[in-house]
Short mmCIF file of C-alpha atoms in Angstrom, two decimals:
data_model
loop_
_atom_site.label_atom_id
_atom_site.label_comp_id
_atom_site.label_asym_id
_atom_site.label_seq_id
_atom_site.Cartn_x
_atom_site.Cartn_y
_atom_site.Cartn_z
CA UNK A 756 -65.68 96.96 -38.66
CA UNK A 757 -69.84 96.83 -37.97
CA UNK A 758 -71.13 95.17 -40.23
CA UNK A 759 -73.71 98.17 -41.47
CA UNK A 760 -70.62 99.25 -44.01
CA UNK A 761 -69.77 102.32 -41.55
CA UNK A 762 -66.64 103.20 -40.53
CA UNK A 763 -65.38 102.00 -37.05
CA UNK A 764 -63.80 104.62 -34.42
CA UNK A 765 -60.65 103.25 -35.25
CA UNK A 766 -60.19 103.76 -38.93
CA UNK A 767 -59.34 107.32 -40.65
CA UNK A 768 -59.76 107.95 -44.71
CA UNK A 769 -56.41 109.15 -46.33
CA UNK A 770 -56.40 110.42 -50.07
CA UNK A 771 -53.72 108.93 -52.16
CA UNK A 772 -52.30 112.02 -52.16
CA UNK A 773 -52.10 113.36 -48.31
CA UNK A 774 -48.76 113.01 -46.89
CA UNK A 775 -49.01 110.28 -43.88
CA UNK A 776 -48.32 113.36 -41.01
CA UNK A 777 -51.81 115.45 -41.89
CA UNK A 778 -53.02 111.76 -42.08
CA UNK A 779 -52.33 111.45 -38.72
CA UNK A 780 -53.48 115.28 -37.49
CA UNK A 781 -56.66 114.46 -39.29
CA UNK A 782 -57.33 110.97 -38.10
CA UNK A 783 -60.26 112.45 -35.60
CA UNK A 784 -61.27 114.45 -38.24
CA UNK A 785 -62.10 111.20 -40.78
CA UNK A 786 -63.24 109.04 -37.54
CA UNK A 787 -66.79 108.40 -38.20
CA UNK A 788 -68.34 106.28 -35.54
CA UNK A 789 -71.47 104.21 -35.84
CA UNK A 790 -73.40 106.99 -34.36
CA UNK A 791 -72.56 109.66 -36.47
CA UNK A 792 -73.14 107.43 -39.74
CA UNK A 793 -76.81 106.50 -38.08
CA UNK A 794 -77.63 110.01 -38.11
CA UNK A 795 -76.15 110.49 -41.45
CA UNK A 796 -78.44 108.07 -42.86
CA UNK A 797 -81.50 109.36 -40.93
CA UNK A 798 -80.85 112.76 -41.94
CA UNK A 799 -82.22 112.66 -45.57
CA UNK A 800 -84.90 109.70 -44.30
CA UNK A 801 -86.36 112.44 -41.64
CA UNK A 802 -86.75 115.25 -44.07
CA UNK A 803 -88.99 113.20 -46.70
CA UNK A 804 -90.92 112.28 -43.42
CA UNK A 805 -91.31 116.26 -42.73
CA UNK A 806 -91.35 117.44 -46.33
CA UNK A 807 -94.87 114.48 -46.52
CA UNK A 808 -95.82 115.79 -43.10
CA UNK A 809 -96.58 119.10 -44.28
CA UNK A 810 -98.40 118.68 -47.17
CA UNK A 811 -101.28 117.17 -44.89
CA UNK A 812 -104.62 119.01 -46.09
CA UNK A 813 -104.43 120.99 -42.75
CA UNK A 814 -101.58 122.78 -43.99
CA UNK A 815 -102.86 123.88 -47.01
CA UNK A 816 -103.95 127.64 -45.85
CA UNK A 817 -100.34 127.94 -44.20
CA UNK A 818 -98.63 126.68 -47.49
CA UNK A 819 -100.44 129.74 -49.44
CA UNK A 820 -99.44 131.98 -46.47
CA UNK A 821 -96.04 131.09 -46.83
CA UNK A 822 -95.71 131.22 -50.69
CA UNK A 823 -97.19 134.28 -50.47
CA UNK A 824 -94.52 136.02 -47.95
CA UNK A 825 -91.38 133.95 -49.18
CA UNK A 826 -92.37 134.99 -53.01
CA UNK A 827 -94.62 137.60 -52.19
CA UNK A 828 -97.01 135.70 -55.11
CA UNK A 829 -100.77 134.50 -54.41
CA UNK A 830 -101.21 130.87 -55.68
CA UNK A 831 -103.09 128.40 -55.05
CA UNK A 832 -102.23 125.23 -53.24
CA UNK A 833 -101.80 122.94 -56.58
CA UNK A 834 -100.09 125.54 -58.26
CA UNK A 835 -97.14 126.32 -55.76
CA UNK A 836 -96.58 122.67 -54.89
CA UNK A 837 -96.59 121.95 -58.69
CA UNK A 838 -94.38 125.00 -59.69
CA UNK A 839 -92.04 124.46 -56.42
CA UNK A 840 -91.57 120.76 -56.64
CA UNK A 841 -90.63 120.61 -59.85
CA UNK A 842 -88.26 123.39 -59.84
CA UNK A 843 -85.09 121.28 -57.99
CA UNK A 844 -83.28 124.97 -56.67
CA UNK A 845 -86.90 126.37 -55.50
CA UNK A 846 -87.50 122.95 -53.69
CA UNK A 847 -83.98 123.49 -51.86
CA UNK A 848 -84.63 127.23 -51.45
CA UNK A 849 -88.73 127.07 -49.92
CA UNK A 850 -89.10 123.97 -48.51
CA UNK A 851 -86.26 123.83 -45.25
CA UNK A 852 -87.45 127.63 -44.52
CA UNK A 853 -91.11 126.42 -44.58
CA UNK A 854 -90.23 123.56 -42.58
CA UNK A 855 -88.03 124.95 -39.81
CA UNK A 856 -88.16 128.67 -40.09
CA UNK A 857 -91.30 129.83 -40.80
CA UNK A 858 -94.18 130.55 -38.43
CA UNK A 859 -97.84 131.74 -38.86
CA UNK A 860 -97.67 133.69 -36.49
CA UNK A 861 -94.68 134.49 -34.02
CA UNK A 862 -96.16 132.70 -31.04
CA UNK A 863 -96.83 129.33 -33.05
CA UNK A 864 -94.86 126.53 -33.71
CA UNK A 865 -93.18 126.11 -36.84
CA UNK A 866 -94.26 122.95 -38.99
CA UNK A 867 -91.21 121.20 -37.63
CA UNK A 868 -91.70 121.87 -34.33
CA UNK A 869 -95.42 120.35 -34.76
CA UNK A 870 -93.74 117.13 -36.77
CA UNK A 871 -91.62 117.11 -33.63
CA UNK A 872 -94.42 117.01 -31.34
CA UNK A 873 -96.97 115.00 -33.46
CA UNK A 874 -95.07 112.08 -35.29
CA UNK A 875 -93.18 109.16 -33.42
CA UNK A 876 -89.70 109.34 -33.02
CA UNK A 877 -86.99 106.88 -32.25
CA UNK A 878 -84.67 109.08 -29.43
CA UNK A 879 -82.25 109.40 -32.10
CA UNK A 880 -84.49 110.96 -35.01
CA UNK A 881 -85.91 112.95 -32.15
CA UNK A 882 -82.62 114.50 -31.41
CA UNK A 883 -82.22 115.28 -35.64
CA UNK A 884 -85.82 116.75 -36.10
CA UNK A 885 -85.05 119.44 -32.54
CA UNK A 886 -81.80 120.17 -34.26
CA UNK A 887 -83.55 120.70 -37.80
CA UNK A 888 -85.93 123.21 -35.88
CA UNK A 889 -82.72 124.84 -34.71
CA UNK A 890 -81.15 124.99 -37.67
CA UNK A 891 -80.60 128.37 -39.86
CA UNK A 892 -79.06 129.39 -42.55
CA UNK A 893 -75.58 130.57 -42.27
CA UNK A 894 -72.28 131.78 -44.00
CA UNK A 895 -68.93 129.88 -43.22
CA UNK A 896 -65.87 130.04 -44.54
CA UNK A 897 -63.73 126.59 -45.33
CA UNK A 898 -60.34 126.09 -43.79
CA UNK A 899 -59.84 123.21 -45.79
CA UNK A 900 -60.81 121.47 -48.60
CA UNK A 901 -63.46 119.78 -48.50
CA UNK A 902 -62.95 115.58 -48.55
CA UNK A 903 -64.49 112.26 -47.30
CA UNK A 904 -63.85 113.23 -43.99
CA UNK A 905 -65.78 116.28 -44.13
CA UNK A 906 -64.15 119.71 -43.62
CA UNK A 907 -63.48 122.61 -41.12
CA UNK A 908 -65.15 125.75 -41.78
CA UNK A 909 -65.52 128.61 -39.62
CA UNK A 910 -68.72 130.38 -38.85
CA UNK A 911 -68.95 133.90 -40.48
CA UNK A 912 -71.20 135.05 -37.99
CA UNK A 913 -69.70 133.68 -34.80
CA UNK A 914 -66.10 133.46 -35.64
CA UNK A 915 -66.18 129.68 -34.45
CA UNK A 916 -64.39 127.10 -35.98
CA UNK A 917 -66.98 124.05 -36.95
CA UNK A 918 -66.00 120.53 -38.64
CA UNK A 919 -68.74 119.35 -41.12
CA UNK A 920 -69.20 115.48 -40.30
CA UNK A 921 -70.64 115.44 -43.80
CA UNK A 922 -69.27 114.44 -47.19
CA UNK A 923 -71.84 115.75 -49.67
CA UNK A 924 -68.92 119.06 -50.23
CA UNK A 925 -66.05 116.70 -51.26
CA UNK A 926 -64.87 117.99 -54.88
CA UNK A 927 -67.13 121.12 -54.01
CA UNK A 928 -66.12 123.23 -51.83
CA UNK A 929 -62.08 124.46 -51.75
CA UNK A 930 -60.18 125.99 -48.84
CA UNK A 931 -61.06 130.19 -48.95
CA UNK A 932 -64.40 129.63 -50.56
CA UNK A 933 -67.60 130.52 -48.63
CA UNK A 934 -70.53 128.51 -48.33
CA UNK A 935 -73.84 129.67 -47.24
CA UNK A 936 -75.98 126.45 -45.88
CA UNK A 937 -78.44 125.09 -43.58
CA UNK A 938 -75.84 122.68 -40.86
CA UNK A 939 -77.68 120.76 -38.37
CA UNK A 940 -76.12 120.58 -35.39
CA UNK A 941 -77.04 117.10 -33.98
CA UNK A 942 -75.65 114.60 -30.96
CA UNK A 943 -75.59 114.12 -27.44
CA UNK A 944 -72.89 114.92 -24.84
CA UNK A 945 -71.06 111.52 -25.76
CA UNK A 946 -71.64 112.22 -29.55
CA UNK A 947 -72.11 115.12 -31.43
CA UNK A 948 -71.32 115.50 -34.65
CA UNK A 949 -72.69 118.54 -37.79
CA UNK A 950 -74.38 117.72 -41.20
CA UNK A 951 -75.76 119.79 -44.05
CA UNK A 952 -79.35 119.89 -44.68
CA UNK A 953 -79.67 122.13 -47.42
CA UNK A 954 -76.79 123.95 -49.76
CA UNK A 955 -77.46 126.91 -50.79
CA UNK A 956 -74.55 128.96 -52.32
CA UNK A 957 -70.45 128.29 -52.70
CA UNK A 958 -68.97 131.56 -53.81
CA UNK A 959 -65.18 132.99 -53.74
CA UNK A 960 -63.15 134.28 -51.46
CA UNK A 961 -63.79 137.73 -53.73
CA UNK A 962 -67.39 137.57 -52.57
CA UNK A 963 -66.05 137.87 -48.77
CA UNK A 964 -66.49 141.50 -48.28
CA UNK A 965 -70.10 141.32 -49.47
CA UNK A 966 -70.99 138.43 -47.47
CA UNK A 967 -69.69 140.16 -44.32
CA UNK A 968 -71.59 143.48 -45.20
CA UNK A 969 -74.84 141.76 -45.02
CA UNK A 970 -73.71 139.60 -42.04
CA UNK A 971 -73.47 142.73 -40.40
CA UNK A 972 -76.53 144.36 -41.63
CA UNK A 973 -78.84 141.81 -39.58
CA UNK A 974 -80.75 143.69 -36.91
CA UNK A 975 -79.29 143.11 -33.37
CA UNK A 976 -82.46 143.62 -31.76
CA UNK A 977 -84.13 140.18 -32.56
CA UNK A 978 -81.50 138.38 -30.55
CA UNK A 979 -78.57 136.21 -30.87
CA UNK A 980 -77.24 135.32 -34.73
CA UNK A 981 -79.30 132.10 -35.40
CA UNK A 982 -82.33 134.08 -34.41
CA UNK A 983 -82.08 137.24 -36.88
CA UNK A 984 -81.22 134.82 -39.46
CA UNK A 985 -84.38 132.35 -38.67
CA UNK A 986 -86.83 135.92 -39.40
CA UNK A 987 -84.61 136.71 -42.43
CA UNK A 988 -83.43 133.78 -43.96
CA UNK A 989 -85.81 134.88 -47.28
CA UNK A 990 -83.78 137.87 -47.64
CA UNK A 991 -79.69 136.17 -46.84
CA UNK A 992 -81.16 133.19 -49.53
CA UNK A 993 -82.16 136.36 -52.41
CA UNK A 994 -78.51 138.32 -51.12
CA UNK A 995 -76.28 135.09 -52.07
CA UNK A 996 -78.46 134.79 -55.46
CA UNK A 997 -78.11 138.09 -56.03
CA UNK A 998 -74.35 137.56 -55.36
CA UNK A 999 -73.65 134.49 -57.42
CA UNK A 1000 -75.00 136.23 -60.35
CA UNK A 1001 -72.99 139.25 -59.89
CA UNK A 1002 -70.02 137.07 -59.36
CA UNK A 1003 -70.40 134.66 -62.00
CA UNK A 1004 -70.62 137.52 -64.84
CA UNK A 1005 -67.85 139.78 -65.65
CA UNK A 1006 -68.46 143.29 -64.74
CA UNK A 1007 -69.82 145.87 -67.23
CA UNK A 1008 -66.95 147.78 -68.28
CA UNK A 1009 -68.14 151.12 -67.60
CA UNK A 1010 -65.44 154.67 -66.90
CA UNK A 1011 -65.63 157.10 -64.27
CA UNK A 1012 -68.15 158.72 -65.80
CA UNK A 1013 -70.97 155.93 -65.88
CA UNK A 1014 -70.13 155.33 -69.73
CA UNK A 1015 -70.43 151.84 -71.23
CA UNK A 1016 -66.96 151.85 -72.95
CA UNK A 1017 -66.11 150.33 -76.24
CA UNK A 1018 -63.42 150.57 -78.52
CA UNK A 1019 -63.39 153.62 -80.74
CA UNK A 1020 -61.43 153.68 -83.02
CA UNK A 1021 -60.80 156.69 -86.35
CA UNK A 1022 -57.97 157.18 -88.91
CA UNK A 1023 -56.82 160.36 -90.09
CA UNK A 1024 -55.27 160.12 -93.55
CA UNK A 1025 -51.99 161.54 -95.10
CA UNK A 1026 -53.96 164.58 -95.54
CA UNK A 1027 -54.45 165.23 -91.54
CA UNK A 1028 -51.52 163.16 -90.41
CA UNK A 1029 -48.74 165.50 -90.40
CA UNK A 1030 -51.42 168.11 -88.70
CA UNK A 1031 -52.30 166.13 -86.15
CA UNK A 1032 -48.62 165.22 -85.14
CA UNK A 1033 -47.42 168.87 -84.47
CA UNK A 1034 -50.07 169.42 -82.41
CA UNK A 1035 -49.67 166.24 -80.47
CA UNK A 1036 -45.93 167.96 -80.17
CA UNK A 1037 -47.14 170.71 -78.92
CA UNK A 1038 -49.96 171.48 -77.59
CA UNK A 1039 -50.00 170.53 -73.48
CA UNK A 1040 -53.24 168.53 -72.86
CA UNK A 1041 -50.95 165.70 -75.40
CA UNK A 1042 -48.64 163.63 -73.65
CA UNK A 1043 -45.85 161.70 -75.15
CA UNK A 1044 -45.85 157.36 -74.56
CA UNK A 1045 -43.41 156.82 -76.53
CA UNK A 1046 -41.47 157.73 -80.29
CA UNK A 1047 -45.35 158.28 -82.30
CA UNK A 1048 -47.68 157.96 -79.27
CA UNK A 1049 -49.20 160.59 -77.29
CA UNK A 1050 -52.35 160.55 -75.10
CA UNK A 1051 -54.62 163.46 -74.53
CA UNK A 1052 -55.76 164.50 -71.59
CA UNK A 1053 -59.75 165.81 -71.18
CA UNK A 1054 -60.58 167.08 -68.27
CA UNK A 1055 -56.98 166.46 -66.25
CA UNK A 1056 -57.31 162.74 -67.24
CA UNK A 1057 -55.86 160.67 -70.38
CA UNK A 1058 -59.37 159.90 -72.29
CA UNK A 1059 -58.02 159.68 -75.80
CA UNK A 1060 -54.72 158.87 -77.93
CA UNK A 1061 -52.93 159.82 -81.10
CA UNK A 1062 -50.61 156.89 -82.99
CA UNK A 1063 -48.78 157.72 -86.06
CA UNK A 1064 -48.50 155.09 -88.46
CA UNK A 1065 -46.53 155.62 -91.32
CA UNK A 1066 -48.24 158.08 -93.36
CA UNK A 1067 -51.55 157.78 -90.98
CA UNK A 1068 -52.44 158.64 -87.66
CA UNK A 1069 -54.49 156.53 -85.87
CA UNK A 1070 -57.12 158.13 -82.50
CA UNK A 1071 -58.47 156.05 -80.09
CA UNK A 1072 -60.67 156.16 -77.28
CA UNK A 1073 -63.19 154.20 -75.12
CA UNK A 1074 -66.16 155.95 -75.61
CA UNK A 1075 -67.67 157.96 -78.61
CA UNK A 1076 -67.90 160.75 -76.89
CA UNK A 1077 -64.01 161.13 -76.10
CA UNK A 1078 -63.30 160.24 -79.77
CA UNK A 1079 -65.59 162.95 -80.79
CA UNK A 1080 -63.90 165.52 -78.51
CA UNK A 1081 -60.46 164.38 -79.51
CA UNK A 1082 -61.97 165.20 -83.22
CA UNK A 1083 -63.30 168.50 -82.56
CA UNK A 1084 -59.95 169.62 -80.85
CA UNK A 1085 -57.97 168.74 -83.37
CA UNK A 1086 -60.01 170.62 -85.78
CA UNK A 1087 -60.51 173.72 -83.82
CA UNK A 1088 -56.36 173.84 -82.35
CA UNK A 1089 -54.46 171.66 -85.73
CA UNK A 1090 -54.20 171.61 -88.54
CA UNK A 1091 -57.29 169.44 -89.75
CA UNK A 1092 -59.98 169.28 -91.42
CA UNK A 1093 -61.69 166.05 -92.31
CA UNK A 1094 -64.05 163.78 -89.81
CA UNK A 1095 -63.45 160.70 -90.27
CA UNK A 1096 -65.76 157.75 -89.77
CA UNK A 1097 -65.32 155.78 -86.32
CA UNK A 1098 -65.34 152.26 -86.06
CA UNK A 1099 -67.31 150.58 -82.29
CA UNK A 1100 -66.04 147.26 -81.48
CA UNK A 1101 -67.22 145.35 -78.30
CA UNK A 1102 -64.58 145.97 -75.55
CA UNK A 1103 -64.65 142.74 -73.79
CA UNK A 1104 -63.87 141.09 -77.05
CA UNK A 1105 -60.88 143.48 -77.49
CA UNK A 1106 -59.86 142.30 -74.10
CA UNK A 1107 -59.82 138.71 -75.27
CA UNK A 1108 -57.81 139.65 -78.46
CA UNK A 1109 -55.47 141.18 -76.08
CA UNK A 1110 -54.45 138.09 -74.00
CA UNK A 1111 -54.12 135.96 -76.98
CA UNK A 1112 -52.09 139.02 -78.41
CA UNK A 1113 -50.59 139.42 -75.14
CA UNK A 1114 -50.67 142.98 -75.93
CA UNK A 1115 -53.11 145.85 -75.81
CA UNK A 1116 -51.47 148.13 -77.44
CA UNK A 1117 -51.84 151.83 -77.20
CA UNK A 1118 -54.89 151.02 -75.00
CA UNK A 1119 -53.16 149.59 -71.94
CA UNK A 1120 -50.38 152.13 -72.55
CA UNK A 1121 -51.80 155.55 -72.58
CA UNK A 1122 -55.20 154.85 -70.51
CA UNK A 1123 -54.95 153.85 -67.28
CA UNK A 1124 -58.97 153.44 -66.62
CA UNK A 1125 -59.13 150.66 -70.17
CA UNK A 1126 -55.94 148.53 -68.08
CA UNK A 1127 -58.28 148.67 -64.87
CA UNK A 1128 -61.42 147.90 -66.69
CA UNK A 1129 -58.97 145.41 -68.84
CA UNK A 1130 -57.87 143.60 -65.10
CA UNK A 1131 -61.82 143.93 -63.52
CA UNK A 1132 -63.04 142.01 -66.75
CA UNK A 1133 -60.33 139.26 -67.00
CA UNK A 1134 -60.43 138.51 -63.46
CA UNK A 1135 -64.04 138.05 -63.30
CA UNK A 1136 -64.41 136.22 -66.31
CA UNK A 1137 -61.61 133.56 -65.35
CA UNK A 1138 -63.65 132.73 -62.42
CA UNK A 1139 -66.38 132.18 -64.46
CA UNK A 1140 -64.65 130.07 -66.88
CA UNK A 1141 -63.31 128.34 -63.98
CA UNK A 1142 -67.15 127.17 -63.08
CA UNK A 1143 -68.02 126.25 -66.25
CA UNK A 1144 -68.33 122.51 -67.04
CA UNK A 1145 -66.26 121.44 -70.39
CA UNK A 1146 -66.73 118.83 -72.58
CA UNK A 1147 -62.72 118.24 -72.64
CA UNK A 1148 -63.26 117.55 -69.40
CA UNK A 1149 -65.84 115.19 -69.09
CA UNK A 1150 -68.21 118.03 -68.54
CA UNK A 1151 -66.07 118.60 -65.16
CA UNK A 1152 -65.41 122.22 -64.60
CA UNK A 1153 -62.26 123.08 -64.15
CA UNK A 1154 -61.90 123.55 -60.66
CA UNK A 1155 -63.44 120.46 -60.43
CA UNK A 1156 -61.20 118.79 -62.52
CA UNK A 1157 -58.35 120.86 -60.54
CA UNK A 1158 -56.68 118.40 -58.83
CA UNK A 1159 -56.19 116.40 -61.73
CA UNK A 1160 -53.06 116.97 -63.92
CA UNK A 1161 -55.22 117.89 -67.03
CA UNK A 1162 -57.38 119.58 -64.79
CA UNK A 1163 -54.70 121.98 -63.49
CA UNK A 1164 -52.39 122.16 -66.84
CA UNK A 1165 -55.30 124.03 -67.82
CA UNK A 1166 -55.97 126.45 -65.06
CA UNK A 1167 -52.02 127.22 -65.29
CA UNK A 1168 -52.73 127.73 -69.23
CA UNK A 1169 -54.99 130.06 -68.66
CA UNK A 1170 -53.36 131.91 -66.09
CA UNK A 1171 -49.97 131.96 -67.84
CA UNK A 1172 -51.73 133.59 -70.28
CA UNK A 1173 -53.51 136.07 -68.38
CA UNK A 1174 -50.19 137.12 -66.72
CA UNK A 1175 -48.54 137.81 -69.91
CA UNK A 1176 -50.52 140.71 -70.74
CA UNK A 1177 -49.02 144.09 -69.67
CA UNK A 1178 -49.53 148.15 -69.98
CA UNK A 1179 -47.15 148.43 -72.46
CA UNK A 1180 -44.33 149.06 -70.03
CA UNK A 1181 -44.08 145.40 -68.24
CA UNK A 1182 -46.25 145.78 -65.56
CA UNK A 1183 -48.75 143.27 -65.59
CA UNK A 1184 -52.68 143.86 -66.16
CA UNK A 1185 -53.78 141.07 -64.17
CA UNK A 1186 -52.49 140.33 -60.50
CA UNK A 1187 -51.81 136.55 -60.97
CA UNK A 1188 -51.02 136.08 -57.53
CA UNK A 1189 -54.56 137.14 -56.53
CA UNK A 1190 -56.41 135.62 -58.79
CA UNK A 1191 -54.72 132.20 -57.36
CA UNK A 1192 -55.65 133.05 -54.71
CA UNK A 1193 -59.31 133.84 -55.17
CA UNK A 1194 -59.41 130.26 -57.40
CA UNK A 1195 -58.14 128.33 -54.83
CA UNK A 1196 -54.87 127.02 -56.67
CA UNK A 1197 -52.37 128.95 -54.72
#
């Protein structure tokens, strides 16, 4: 083994738990040679050279240039370095496009490309810094997880399958997940190897669709992929924000009609009750669930329900405006004659009372559009939860701490859970084997 504490060609990494055959498939996956590690170290060493490089006073006009396109913001020179540098995401996001992307004008070189040319350069940082100025940000998706030895990923763009010689993503980055970074592309014909210089988003598999929508909305006309992503790499870095944050809350619970639902909820004493269940016998726009339930229909769609309790009779609906029209029709048609006073309770919390319940009730049962609202909301906010670091767990988050056995007792918790809420009638709210799936645990 050299001496410089880097692997030699002849030595592979196994995890404790990897079954000695993928050992073996791997091994020239986990080979790092003295080469590759020399770059690896150079890497981060080349970029503070770059990063000090451009903040020369002769860059000054082009640093307000560039604020001002990337952020579309006029500042001046103390106040973007000041607000940029200390701002660790903003740093990751600016600086790399400034460095290797951006250009004055579209016939001059980029900063990089003027590092390149000005600063002294050992052959093997030169070959880093030319593939820094090539580099772009890009989606891939990872065929693996993500270890010591690097992982496989294949480029969204290109369809090609790349291995990551880099392993910065270990405990990050989980076979079907997508990762949009900056890889640098770096070697000669003898040795070649692929590192990350900048990380910019890890999403789910559930965010593939998306990613490939805006893949595909590049323009063709600037040239091949790396190029169109070069000019708009300000916009793909503001999509996969935009994403993340769509992703990592659950989705406003709204019905087909645009309306933020809630749970409405109004109780029709002995009075009303006995009114209200002869014309949930007979009138046609009511629909019988079950012995005591009925939902009504409004508009050729169930919108509302009846439940008899005893001497009571509960209504429900998700909106105020269903409840009211429930009211009005059983006033106008039944037998009825009081109003009674609705109660509006927070429907994602009556979600979460429904998995510990494991049980919605007539909610899940007679309306179709609270279950998919119901399965939308639980399956976004498990990812969430999934992504959020606990205390329990040594401020881990669970995925992280997912291939641990606490780790993943709790993930199947959870998703035991999740799968034991149904409609009412056994079938499931939540898909459990897609949500798996879209974790990573499958």
């Amino acid at each position: 083994m050299p001496d410089d504490g880097s692997l030699s060609d002849a030595q592979s990494v196994r995890t404790p738990d990897q079954p000695e055959g993928r050992s073996r498939r791997r091994r020239a996956l986990n080979v790092l040679s003295w080469e590759i590690g020399r770059y690896r170290q150079s890497l981060p060493l080349l970029v503070s050279r770059a990063m000090a490089y451009s903040a020369l006073p002769c860059f000054d006009e082009s640093l307000v240039s560039a604020v001002k396109q990337f952020y579309g913001l006029e500042m001046d020179v103390a106040t973007a370095e000041a607000e940029i540098l200390e701002d660790a995401d903003e740093r990751i996001r600016f600086f790399p496009w400034l460095l290797w992307d951006w250009r004055a004008q579209p016939d001059e070189p980029t900063i990089g490309e003027r590092f390149l040319h000005d600063q002294e350069h050992a052959p093997h940082e030169r070959r880093l810094v030319e593939a820094l100025c090539g580099s772009f940000i890009g989606w891939y998706e990872a065929l693996e997880d993500a270890g010591e030895g690097g992982v496989a990923v294949r480029d969204m763009q290109t369809g090609e399958r790349v291995h990551i010689d880099d392993d910065g993503l270990a405990s990050e980055l989980f076979e079907g997940q997508l990762l949009q970074a900056r890889l640098v592309c770096v070697g000669t014909a003898e040795v070649s190897c692929v590192l990350v210089d900048a990380v910019y988003a890890v999403i789910s598999a559930s965010g593939r669709r998306a990613v490939q929508t805006e893949i595909e909305s590049l323009p063709r006309t600037v040239g091949a992929p790396a190029v169109a992503c070069k000019i708009y790499a300000a916009e793909l870095l503001e999509a996969a924000e935009h994403l993340m944050e769509t992703l990592a809350r659950p989705p406003v619970p709204l019905d087909r009609n645009g309306e933020l639902m809630a749970v409405c909820r109004a109780t029709y004493g002995a009075s009303d009750a006995e009114g209200v269940r002869r014309m949930a016998a007979s009138d046609p726009d009511f629909v019988s669930q079950g012995p005591g339930l009925w939902a009504w229909n409004r508009d050729g769609a169930p919108r509302a329900f009846v439940e008899s309790r005893d001497d009571r009779v509960e209504a429900g609906a998700t909106t105020l405006g269903d409840l009211q029209a429930l009211g009005q029709a059983l006033r106008r048609d039944g037998d009825v004659t009081a109003t009674p006073l609705a109660s509006v309770a927070d429907f994602a919390a009556a979600v979460e009372s429904w998995v510990g319940a494991g049980t919605g009730g007539p909610w899940l049962r007679t309306l179709p559009h609270a279950a998919e609202a119901a399965a939308a909301w639980l399956f976004a906010w498990a990812r969430r939860w999934m992504d959020l670091p606990l205390g329990e767990l040594g401020d881990r988050t669970p995925r992280e701490a997912l291939r641990t056995p606490d780790g993943r007792a709790r993930v199947e918790s959870l998703i035991e859970r999740l799968g034991r809420l149904d409609d009412g009638r056994g079938v499931a709210v939540v898909d459990v084997q897609a949500l798996r799936e879209d974790l990573g645990i499958v």
